[in-house]
C-alpha positions as a printed Julia matrix, in Angstrom:
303×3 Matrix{Float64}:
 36.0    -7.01  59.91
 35.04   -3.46  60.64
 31.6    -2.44  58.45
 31.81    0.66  56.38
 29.91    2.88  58.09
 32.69    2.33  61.23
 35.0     2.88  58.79
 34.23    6.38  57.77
 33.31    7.53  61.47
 36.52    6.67  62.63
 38.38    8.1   59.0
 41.28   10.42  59.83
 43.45   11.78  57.25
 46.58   11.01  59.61
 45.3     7.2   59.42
 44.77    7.85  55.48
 47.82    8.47  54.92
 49.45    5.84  56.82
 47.23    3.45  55.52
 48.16    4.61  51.64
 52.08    4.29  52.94
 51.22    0.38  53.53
 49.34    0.19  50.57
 52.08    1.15  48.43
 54.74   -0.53  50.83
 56.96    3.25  51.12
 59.65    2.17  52.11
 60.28   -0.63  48.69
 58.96    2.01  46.53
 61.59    4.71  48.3
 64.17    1.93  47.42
 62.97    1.29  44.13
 62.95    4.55  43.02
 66.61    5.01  43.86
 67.33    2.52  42.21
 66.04    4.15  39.37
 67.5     7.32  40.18
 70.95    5.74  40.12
 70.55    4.32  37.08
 69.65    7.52  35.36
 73.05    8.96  37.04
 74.8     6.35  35.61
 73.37    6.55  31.78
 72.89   10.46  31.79
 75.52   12.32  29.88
 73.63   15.29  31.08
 71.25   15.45  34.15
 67.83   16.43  33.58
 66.6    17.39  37.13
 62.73   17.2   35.42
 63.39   13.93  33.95
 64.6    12.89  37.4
 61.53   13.94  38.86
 59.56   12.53  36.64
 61.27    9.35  36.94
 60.88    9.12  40.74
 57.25   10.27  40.22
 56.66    7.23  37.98
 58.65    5.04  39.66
 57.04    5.64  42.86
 53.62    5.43  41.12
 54.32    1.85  39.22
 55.96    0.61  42.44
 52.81    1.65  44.57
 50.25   -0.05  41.23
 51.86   -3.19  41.87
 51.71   -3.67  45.42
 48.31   -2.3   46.15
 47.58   -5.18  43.13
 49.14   -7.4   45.2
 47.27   -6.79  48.84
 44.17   -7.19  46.85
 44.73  -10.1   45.43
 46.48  -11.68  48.45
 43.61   -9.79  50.95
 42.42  -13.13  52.49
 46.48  -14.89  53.0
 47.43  -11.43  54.55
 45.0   -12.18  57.13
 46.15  -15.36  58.24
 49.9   -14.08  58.89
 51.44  -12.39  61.35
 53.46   -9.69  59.75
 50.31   -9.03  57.23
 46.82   -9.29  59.32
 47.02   -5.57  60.14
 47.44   -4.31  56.26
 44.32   -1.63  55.61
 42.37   -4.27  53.5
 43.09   -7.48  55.7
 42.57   -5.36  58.68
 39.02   -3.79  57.44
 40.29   -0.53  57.64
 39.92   -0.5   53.49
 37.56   -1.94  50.93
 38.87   -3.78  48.29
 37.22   -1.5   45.93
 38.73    1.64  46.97
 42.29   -0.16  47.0
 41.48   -1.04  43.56
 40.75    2.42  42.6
 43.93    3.83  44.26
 45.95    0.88  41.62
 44.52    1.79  38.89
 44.98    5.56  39.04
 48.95    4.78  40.05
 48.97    2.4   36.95
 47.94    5.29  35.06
 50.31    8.05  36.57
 53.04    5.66  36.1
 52.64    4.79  33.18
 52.08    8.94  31.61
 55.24   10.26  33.94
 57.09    7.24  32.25
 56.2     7.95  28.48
 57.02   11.19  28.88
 60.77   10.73  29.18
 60.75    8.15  26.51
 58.1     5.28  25.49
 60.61    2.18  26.02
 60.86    3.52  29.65
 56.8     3.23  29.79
 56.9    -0.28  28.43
 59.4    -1.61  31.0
 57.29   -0.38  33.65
 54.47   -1.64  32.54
 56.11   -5.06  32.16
 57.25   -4.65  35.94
 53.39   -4.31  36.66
 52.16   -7.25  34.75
 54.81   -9.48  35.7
 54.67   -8.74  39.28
 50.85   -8.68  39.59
 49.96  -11.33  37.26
 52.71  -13.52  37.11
 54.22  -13.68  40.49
 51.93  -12.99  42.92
 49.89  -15.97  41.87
 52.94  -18.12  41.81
 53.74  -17.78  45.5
 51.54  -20.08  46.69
 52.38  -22.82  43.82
 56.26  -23.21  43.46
 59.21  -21.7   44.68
 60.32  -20.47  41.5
 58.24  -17.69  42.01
 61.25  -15.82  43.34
 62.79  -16.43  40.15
 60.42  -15.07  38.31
 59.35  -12.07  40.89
 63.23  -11.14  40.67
 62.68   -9.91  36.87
 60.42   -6.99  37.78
 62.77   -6.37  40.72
 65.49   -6.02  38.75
 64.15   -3.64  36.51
 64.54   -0.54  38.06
 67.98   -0.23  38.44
 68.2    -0.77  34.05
 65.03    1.34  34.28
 66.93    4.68  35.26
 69.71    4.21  32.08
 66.9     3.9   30.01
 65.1     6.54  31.34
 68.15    8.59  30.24
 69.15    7.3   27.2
 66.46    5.83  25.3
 68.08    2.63  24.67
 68.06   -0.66  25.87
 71.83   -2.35  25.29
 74.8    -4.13  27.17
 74.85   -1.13  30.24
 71.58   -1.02  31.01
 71.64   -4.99  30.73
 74.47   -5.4   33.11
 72.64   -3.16  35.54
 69.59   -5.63  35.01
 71.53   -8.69  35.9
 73.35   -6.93  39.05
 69.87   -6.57  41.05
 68.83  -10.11  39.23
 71.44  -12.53  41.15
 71.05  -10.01  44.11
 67.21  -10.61  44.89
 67.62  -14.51  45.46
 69.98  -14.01  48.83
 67.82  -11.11  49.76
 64.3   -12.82  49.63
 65.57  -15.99  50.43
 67.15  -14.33  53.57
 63.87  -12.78  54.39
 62.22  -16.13  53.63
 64.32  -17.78  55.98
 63.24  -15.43  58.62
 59.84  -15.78  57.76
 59.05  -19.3   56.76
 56.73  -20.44  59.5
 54.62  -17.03  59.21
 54.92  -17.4   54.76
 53.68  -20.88  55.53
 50.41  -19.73  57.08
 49.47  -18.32  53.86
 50.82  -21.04  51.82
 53.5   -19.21  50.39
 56.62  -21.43  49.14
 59.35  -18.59  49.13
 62.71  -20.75  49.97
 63.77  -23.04  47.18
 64.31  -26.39  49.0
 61.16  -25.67  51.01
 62.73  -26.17  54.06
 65.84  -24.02  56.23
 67.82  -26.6   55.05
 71.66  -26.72  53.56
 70.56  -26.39  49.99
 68.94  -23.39  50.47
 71.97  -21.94  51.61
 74.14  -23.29  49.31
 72.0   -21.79  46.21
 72.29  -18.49  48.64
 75.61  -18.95  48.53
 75.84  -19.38  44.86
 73.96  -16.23  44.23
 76.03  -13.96  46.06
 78.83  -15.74  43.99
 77.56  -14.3   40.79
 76.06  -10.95  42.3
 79.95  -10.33  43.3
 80.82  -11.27  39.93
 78.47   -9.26  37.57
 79.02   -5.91  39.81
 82.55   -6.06  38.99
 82.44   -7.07  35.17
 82.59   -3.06  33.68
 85.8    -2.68  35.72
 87.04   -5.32  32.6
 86.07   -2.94  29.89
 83.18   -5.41  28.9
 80.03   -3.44  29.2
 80.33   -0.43  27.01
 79.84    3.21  28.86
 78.92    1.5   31.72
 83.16    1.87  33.82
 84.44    1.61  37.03
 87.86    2.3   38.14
 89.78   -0.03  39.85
 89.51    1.16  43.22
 85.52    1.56  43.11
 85.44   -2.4   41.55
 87.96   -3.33  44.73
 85.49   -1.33  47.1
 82.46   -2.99  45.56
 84.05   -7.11  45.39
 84.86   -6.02  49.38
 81.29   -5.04  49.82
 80.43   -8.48  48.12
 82.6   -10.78  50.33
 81.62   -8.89  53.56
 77.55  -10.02  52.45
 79.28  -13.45  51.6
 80.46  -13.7   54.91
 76.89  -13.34  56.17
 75.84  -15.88  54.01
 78.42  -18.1   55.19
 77.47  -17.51  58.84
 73.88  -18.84  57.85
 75.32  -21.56  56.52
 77.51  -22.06  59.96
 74.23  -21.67  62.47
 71.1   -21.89  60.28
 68.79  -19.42  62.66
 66.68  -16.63  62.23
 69.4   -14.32  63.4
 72.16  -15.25  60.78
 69.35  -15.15  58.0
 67.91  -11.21  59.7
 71.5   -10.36  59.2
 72.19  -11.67  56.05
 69.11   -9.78  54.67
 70.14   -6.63  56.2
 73.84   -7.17  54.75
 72.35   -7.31  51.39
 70.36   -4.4   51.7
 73.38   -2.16  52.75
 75.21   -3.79  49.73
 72.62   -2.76  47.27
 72.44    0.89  48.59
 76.23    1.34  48.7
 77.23   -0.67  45.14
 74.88    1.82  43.49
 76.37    5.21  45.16
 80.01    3.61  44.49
 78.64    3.61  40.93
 77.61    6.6   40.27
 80.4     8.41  42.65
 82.93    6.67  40.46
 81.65    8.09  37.37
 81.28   11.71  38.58
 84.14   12.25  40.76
 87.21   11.34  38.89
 89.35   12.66  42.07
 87.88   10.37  44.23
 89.11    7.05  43.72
């Protein structure tokens, strides 16, 4: 571990700022806040470009809270895995405190950029927090239904962004919800596949079995299954102002068979490579259902 007086010899902003990015993991938070932002497209009847800011602002902020929670907390397993030991806190490159203090003022950002477009957005961010940070994270290393219950802050942004534009909380924004639910378990599952000797250093217990075994990818399996399903319910009329045309819902079950066909390869030859692309599969699925969504609604031409 580097002492502090090393550490703020050798302080460059360039490193700052890099260190900061890893703190608040970027590239989720860049994700998450799409999410969000597609969500808002979906429930806006009219776009508010400073409510949009304002909800990537916050989004980016609560996204940012909870993970720099979760490096602190998780400080000493980071160091004993691969893919973790060189975080800033693990790594000595940050105290604990100052981490802390960088959390905290997020927490608070969030939370204010939230309230302003409406208090129920607020709350459900500051559920996402809680849930992730004191709920999850300590679960990880106790059972792997920890991914069950991590998966209901992850699936809040996408709901978060309706809400965000509407003020309400009903069937649409619910749908959205239960989209990203089923989607998270063959996305971290695929990424715990790839990962399981490294997770196991830290004592994590991310696949559900346990083990890279055939029940892990059957349940993988089974929650693509119902991911495919719930994106294509509002084609049926079912889920209020929440529509799709029947082309988008063909695009978007094709989108969901192609990441089903990933699953079944993992299923076929049960390696790291099957489960890398699997993972990737699902996160081009996630990125593409949501700008099929929100294309459908604005461009009536299009499909």
């Amino acid at each position: 571990m580097k002492t502090a007086s090393a550490t703020i010899k050798n302080f460059t902003w360039s490193l700052a700022i890099a260190d900061f990015k890893e703190l608040t993991k970027v590239r989720l938070a860049v994700s998450v806040v799409f999410s969000s932002i597609a969500g808002y497209f979906l429930g806006a009847y009219e776009v508010d470009y400073v409510a949009v800011l304002l909800l990537a602002f916050g989004g980016y902020c609560m996204v940012g809270a909870s993970n720099a929670y979760n490096q602190i907390i998780e400080k000493d397993l980071d160091a004993l895995m691969q893919r973790t030991k060189s975080r800033p806190i693990p790594a000595g490159r940050m105290s604990t405190k100052y981490a802390l203090s960088v959390a905290i003022v997020l927490t608070i950002l969030g939370v204010v950029s939230l309230y302003f477009l409406n208090p129920k957005t607020a709350l459900f961010g500051a559920i996402s927090i809680f849930l992730y940070t004191s709920v999850y994270t300590p679960l990880k290393t106790k059972t792997p239904l920890s991914v069950f219950v991590g998966a209901i802050p992850g699936a809040i942004p996408f709901m978060l962004g309706w809400v965000a534009a509407t003020n309400d909380f009903g069937i649409e924004p619910g749908t959205l919800f239960m989209i990203q639910f089923f989607w998270q378990f063959p996305h971290f599952w695929a990424l715990g596949w790839m990962l399981d000797e490294d997770y196991k250093k830290g004592g994590f217990k991310m696949l559900p079995t346990g083990k890279k075994d055939t029940g892990t990818v059957l349940q993988i399996i089974l929650y693509t299954i119902w991911m495919i399903v719930i994106s294509i319910m509002p084609v049926f009329g079912f889920t209020g102002r929440l529509q799709l045309s029947v082309v988008a819902a063909v695009i978007i079950f094709l989108m969901g068979i192609a990441m089903l066909l990933f699953a079944f390869k993992l299923y076929e030859n049960r390696d790291n490579k099957s489960a890398r692309r699997l993972m990737l599969a699902s996160v081009s699925y996630i990125t593409l259902m949501q700008i099929v969504f929100v294309m459908d609604k604005f461009s009536e031409t299009l499909f």
